[in-house]
Amino acid sequence: MTGLVLEGGAMRGLFTAGVLDVLMENGIKLENVIGVSAGACFGCNYVSGQIGRTIRYNMKYATDKRYCSISSLIRTGDIFGAQFCYHTLPSELDRFDEGAFIDSGIPFYVVVTDVKTGEAGYHRMADASYEELEWMRASSSMPLVSNIVAIDGGRYLDGGISDSIPLKASEALGCERNVTVLTKPRGYRKSEDRTLPLIRIKYRNYPNLIHAMKVRHIAYNEQFEYCLRQEKAGRNFVICPKSPLPIGHICHDPLVMRETYELGRSEAEELMPALERFLGM
């Protein structure tokens, strides 16, 4: 079985969206998908087969304060509006095709971080019901600028805290080979989080979460190296930017969004012959 592994990165995930649209346009359907944060939010459209949806709604609502804004953070505790982004938008404004998602038969997992244990959790989304979309929100809830998400007695934040590149998780699910989409170039290595003093204050009741944040850069760099080793061994196919993307975690400029998306498309198109060989097509 061949899996698809999608790193997060907030708005850098628009690079991933470009890659995924090219995969869909070329009829490439992988057998299992696991996404973190933006990789989860945007990767669901790959499972439902909705080419262009991700870039469309991001550009349309780029300046909408309900979507992403400091005012939303001040009023609600979430910089990305919880109700608007994860419920109103997919159910009313730019509808997510729940039927196609279910009918695809492709298992779709989102990665979350349990704030009590500091460990990763992997939730398979069955549909696009309110509670299932809350798992996606949890996966994307960046520390300091998001509320902790409570689901079924658990409390969760951004999956990238504990497992930014869930390649080993995909392998554990039975995927002997994987296609991994990264949002950082090959030479990138993460440094210690400069917000740790704030993390220690805000999450003082969650010592395991604080520890996970403290060692996050070490874990991330190990995951990145493992990803490249598996590529060298022929068990992983990596698609990533050639250089740092022109976009940050937050962006309100539709032109920069489009540029980032097009970089993803360009990279996927360039690598398509090699990818098809890897997949035996």
PDB file of N, CA and C in Angstrom, residues 215-269:
ATOM      1  N   VAL A 215      11.252  20.302  22.965  1.00  0.00           N
ATOM      2  CA  VAL A 215      12.075  19.401  22.146  1.00  0.00           C
ATOM      3  C   VAL A 215      11.541  19.278  20.717  1.00  0.00           C
ATOM      4  N   ARG A 216      10.587  20.101  20.382  1.00  0.00           N
ATOM      5  CA  ARG A 216       9.949  19.975  19.068  1.00  0.00           C
ATOM      6  C   ARG A 216      10.957  20.079  17.934  1.00  0.00           C
ATOM      7  N   HIS A 217      11.899  20.995  18.044  1.00  0.00           N
ATOM      8  CA  HIS A 217      12.856  21.179  16.951  1.00  0.00           C
ATOM      9  C   HIS A 217      13.734  19.940  16.778  1.00  0.00           C
ATOM     10  N   ILE A 218      14.053  19.281  17.876  1.00  0.00           N
ATOM     11  CA  ILE A 218      14.859  18.059  17.790  1.00  0.00           C
ATOM     12  C   ILE A 218      14.063  16.955  17.101  1.00  0.00           C
ATOM     13  N   ALA A 219      12.812  16.797  17.527  1.00  0.00           N
ATOM     14  CA  ALA A 219      11.951  15.773  16.928  1.00  0.00           C
ATOM     15  C   ALA A 219      11.722  16.055  15.442  1.00  0.00           C
ATOM     16  N   TYR A 220      11.475  17.328  15.126  1.00  0.00           N
ATOM     17  CA  TYR A 220      11.218  17.691  13.732  1.00  0.00           C
ATOM     18  C   TYR A 220      12.418  17.354  12.852  1.00  0.00           C
ATOM     19  N   ASN A 221      13.597  17.740  13.295  1.00  0.00           N
ATOM     20  CA  ASN A 221      14.788  17.500  12.481  1.00  0.00           C
ATOM     21  C   ASN A 221      15.059  16.010  12.301  1.00  0.00           C
ATOM     22  N   GLU A 222      14.756  15.221  13.328  1.00  0.00           N
ATOM     23  CA  GLU A 222      14.897  13.769  13.197  1.00  0.00           C
ATOM     24  C   GLU A 222      13.894  13.220  12.190  1.00  0.00           C
ATOM     25  N   GLN A 223      12.657  13.724  12.226  1.00  0.00           N
ATOM     26  CA  GLN A 223      11.635  13.290  11.272  1.00  0.00           C
ATOM     27  C   GLN A 223      12.017  13.672   9.845  1.00  0.00           C
ATOM     28  N   PHE A 224      12.569  14.868   9.692  1.00  0.00           N
ATOM     29  CA  PHE A 224      12.986  15.335   8.365  1.00  0.00           C
ATOM     30  C   PHE A 224      14.085  14.422   7.820  1.00  0.00           C
ATOM     31  N   GLU A 225      15.073  14.115   8.664  1.00  0.00           N
ATOM     32  CA  GLU A 225      16.179  13.251   8.232  1.00  0.00           C
ATOM     33  C   GLU A 225      15.673  11.852   7.896  1.00  0.00           C
ATOM     34  N   TYR A 226      14.746  11.341   8.683  1.00  0.00           N
ATOM     35  CA  TYR A 226      14.186  10.017   8.412  1.00  0.00           C
ATOM     36  C   TYR A 226      13.470  10.008   7.062  1.00  0.00           C
ATOM     37  N   CYS A 227      12.748  11.071   6.799  1.00  0.00           N
ATOM     38  CA  CYS A 227      12.029  11.222   5.533  1.00  0.00           C
ATOM     39  C   CYS A 227      13.002  11.120   4.348  1.00  0.00           C
ATOM     40  N   LEU A 228      14.144  11.785   4.470  1.00  0.00           N
ATOM     41  CA  LEU A 228      15.134  11.766   3.392  1.00  0.00           C
ATOM     42  C   LEU A 228      15.844  10.419   3.290  1.00  0.00           C
ATOM     43  N   ARG A 229      16.059   9.774   4.442  1.00  0.00           N
ATOM     44  CA  ARG A 229      16.677   8.438   4.405  1.00  0.00           C
ATOM     45  C   ARG A 229      15.762   7.434   3.714  1.00  0.00           C
ATOM     46  N   GLN A 230      14.475   7.524   4.005  1.00  0.00           N
ATOM     47  CA  GLN A 230      13.525   6.613   3.358  1.00  0.00           C
ATOM     48  C   GLN A 230      13.425   6.898   1.863  1.00  0.00           C
ATOM     49  N   GLU A 231      13.595   8.149   1.498  1.00  0.00           N
ATOM     50  CA  GLU A 231      13.632   8.490   0.075  1.00  0.00           C
ATOM     51  C   GLU A 231      14.831   7.825  -0.598  1.00  0.00           C
ATOM     52  N   LYS A 232      15.986   7.939   0.035  1.00  0.00           N
ATOM     53  CA  LYS A 232      17.206   7.346  -0.512  1.00  0.00           C
ATOM     54  C   LYS A 232      17.083   5.833  -0.627  1.00  0.00           C
ATOM     55  N   ALA A 233      16.331   5.237   0.312  1.00  0.00           N
ATOM     56  CA  ALA A 233      16.137   3.785   0.305  1.00  0.00           C
ATOM     57  C   ALA A 233      15.082   3.338  -0.699  1.00  0.00           C
ATOM     58  N   GLY A 234      14.427   4.303  -1.360  1.00  0.00           N
ATOM     59  CA  GLY A 234      13.427   3.963  -2.361  1.00  0.00           C
ATOM     60  C   GLY A 234      12.048   3.683  -1.807  1.00  0.00           C
ATOM     61  N   ARG A 235      11.838   4.022  -0.532  1.00  0.00           N
ATOM     62  CA  ARG A 235      10.542   3.767   0.094  1.00  0.00           C
ATOM     63  C   ARG A 235       9.708   5.034   0.293  1.00  0.00           C
ATOM     64  N   ASN A 236      10.228   6.152  -0.148  1.00  0.00           N
ATOM     65  CA  ASN A 236       9.528   7.425   0.041  1.00  0.00           C
ATOM     66  C   ASN A 236       9.847   8.338  -1.134  1.00  0.00           C
ATOM     67  N   PHE A 237       8.854   9.071  -1.592  1.00  0.00           N
ATOM     68  CA  PHE A 237       9.033  10.041  -2.674  1.00  0.00           C
ATOM     69  C   PHE A 237       8.713  11.420  -2.104  1.00  0.00           C
ATOM     70  N   VAL A 238       9.697  12.307  -2.089  1.00  0.00           N
ATOM     71  CA  VAL A 238       9.546  13.612  -1.459  1.00  0.00           C
ATOM     72  C   VAL A 238       9.253  14.696  -2.487  1.00  0.00           C
ATOM     73  N   ILE A 239       8.225  15.483  -2.203  1.00  0.00           N
ATOM     74  CA  ILE A 239       7.921  16.679  -2.987  1.00  0.00           C
ATOM     75  C   ILE A 239       7.988  17.862  -2.026  1.00  0.00           C
ATOM     76  N   CYS A 240       8.876  18.812  -2.299  1.00  0.00           N
ATOM     77  CA  CYS A 240       9.047  19.957  -1.404  1.00  0.00           C
ATOM     78  C   CYS A 240       9.515  21.167  -2.195  1.00  0.00           C
ATOM     79  N   PRO A 241       9.418  22.360  -1.620  1.00  0.00           N
ATOM     80  CA  PRO A 241       9.883  23.553  -2.335  1.00  0.00           C
ATOM     81  C   PRO A 241      11.390  23.519  -2.542  1.00  0.00           C
ATOM     82  N   LYS A 242      11.839  24.128  -3.606  1.00  0.00           N
ATOM     83  CA  LYS A 242      13.272  24.220  -3.864  1.00  0.00           C
ATOM     84  C   LYS A 242      13.939  25.245  -2.956  1.00  0.00           C
ATOM     85  N   SER A 243      13.176  26.234  -2.517  1.00  0.00           N
ATOM     86  CA  SER A 243      13.685  27.300  -1.656  1.00  0.00           C
ATOM     87  C   SER A 243      12.563  27.727  -0.721  1.00  0.00           C
ATOM     88  N   PRO A 244      12.882  28.532   0.313  1.00  0.00           N
ATOM     89  CA  PRO A 244      11.823  28.955   1.241  1.00  0.00           C
ATOM     90  C   PRO A 244      10.654  29.604   0.518  1.00  0.00           C
ATOM     91  N   LEU A 245       9.461  29.272   0.939  1.00  0.00           N
ATOM     92  CA  LEU A 245       8.257  29.796   0.303  1.00  0.00           C
ATOM     93  C   LEU A 245       8.067  31.275   0.627  1.00  0.00           C
ATOM     94  N   PRO A 246       7.380  32.019  -0.243  1.00  0.00           N
ATOM     95  CA  PRO A 246       7.207  33.464  -0.050  1.00  0.00           C
ATOM     96  C   PRO A 246       6.093  33.819   0.931  1.00  0.00           C
ATOM     97  N   ILE A 247       5.603  32.830   1.660  1.00  0.00           N
ATOM     98  CA  ILE A 247       4.439  33.026   2.517  1.00  0.00           C
ATOM     99  C   ILE A 247       4.774  32.580   3.933  1.00  0.00           C
ATOM    100  N   GLY A 248       4.130  33.193   4.930  1.00  0.00           N
ATOM    101  CA  GLY A 248       4.338  32.800   6.312  1.00  0.00           C
ATOM    102  C   GLY A 248       3.168  32.002   6.832  1.00  0.00           C
ATOM    103  N   HIS A 249       3.101  31.856   8.155  1.00  0.00           N
ATOM    104  CA  HIS A 249       1.985  31.126   8.763  1.00  0.00           C
ATOM    105  C   HIS A 249       0.653  31.814   8.472  1.00  0.00           C
ATOM    106  N   ILE A 250       0.680  33.137   8.457  1.00  0.00           N
ATOM    107  CA  ILE A 250      -0.519  33.928   8.216  1.00  0.00           C
ATOM    108  C   ILE A 250      -0.319  34.754   6.957  1.00  0.00           C
ATOM    109  N   CYS A 251      -1.361  34.871   6.146  1.00  0.00           N
ATOM    110  CA  CYS A 251      -1.271  35.681   4.928  1.00  0.00           C
ATOM    111  C   CYS A 251      -2.657  36.209   4.565  1.00  0.00           C
ATOM    112  N   HIS A 252      -2.705  37.483   4.178  1.00  0.00           N
ATOM    113  CA  HIS A 252      -3.965  38.097   3.748  1.00  0.00           C
ATOM    114  C   HIS A 252      -3.883  38.592   2.309  1.00  0.00           C
ATOM    115  N   ASP A 253      -2.832  38.224   1.612  1.00  0.00           N
ATOM    116  CA  ASP A 253      -2.611  38.688   0.250  1.00  0.00           C
ATOM    117  C   ASP A 253      -2.926  37.564  -0.741  1.00  0.00           C
ATOM    118  N   PRO A 254      -4.013  37.679  -1.484  1.00  0.00           N
ATOM    119  CA  PRO A 254      -4.383  36.618  -2.434  1.00  0.00           C
ATOM    120  C   PRO A 254      -3.310  36.349  -3.482  1.00  0.00           C
ATOM    121  N   LEU A 255      -2.542  37.366  -3.856  1.00  0.00           N
ATOM    122  CA  LEU A 255      -1.499  37.182  -4.868  1.00  0.00           C
ATOM    123  C   LEU A 255      -0.365  36.310  -4.332  1.00  0.00           C
ATOM    124  N   VAL A 256      -0.010  36.495  -3.069  1.00  0.00           N
ATOM    125  CA  VAL A 256       1.026  35.659  -2.464  1.00  0.00           C
ATOM    126  C   VAL A 256       0.505  34.229  -2.291  1.00  0.00           C
ATOM    127  N   MET A 257      -0.766  34.112  -1.950  1.00  0.00           N
ATOM    128  CA  MET A 257      -1.375  32.787  -1.869  1.00  0.00           C
ATOM    129  C   MET A 257      -1.287  32.063  -3.204  1.00  0.00           C
ATOM    130  N   ARG A 258      -1.648  32.762  -4.256  1.00  0.00           N
ATOM    131  CA  ARG A 258      -1.611  32.171  -5.593  1.00  0.00           C
ATOM    132  C   ARG A 258      -0.184  31.797  -5.992  1.00  0.00           C
ATOM    133  N   GLU A 259       0.767  32.663  -5.676  1.00  0.00           N
ATOM    134  CA  GLU A 259       2.166  32.382  -5.998  1.00  0.00           C
ATOM    135  C   GLU A 259       2.632  31.101  -5.312  1.00  0.00           C
ATOM    136  N   THR A 260       2.286  30.941  -4.042  1.00  0.00           N
ATOM    137  CA  THR A 260       2.681  29.753  -3.284  1.00  0.00           C
ATOM    138  C   THR A 260       2.036  28.500  -3.857  1.00  0.00           C
ATOM    139  N   TYR A 261       0.769  28.607  -4.184  1.00  0.00           N
ATOM    140  CA  TYR A 261       0.037  27.497  -4.796  1.00  0.00           C
ATOM    141  C   TYR A 261       0.680  27.101  -6.130  1.00  0.00           C
ATOM    142  N   GLU A 262       1.026  28.088  -6.943  1.00  0.00           N
ATOM    143  CA  GLU A 262       1.619  27.805  -8.252  1.00  0.00           C
ATOM    144  C   GLU A 262       2.994  27.161  -8.120  1.00  0.00           C
ATOM    145  N   LEU A 263       3.735  27.506  -7.066  1.00  0.00           N
ATOM    146  CA  LEU A 263       5.019  26.845  -6.831  1.00  0.00           C
ATOM    147  C   LEU A 263       4.809  25.358  -6.564  1.00  0.00           C
ATOM    148  N   GLY A 264       3.756  25.027  -5.822  1.00  0.00           N
ATOM    149  CA  GLY A 264       3.435  23.631  -5.590  1.00  0.00           C
ATOM    150  C   GLY A 264       3.062  22.912  -6.879  1.00  0.00           C
ATOM    151  N   ARG A 265       2.264  23.565  -7.687  1.00  0.00           N
ATOM    152  CA  ARG A 265       1.879  22.982  -8.972  1.00  0.00           C
ATOM    153  C   ARG A 265       3.115  22.741  -9.845  1.00  0.00           C
ATOM    154  N   SER A 266       3.967  23.743  -9.914  1.00  0.00           N
ATOM    155  CA  SER A 266       5.155  23.645 -10.761  1.00  0.00           C
ATOM    156  C   SER A 266       6.059  22.496 -10.331  1.00  0.00           C
ATOM    157  N   GLU A 267       6.264  22.369  -9.022  1.00  0.00           N
ATOM    158  CA  GLU A 267       7.130  21.302  -8.521  1.00  0.00           C
ATOM    159  C   GLU A 267       6.530  19.938  -8.818  1.00  0.00           C
ATOM    160  N   ALA A 268       5.232  19.795  -8.620  1.00  0.00           N
ATOM    161  CA  ALA A 268       4.575  18.513  -8.882  1.00  0.00           C
ATOM    162  C   ALA A 268       4.622  18.158 -10.367  1.00  0.00           C
ATOM    163  N   GLU A 269       4.393  19.136 -11.222  1.00  0.00           N
ATOM    164  CA  GLU A 269       4.436  18.884 -12.661  1.00  0.00           C
ATOM    165  C   GLU A 269       5.834  18.460 -13.105  1.00  0.00           C
TER     166      GLU A 269
END
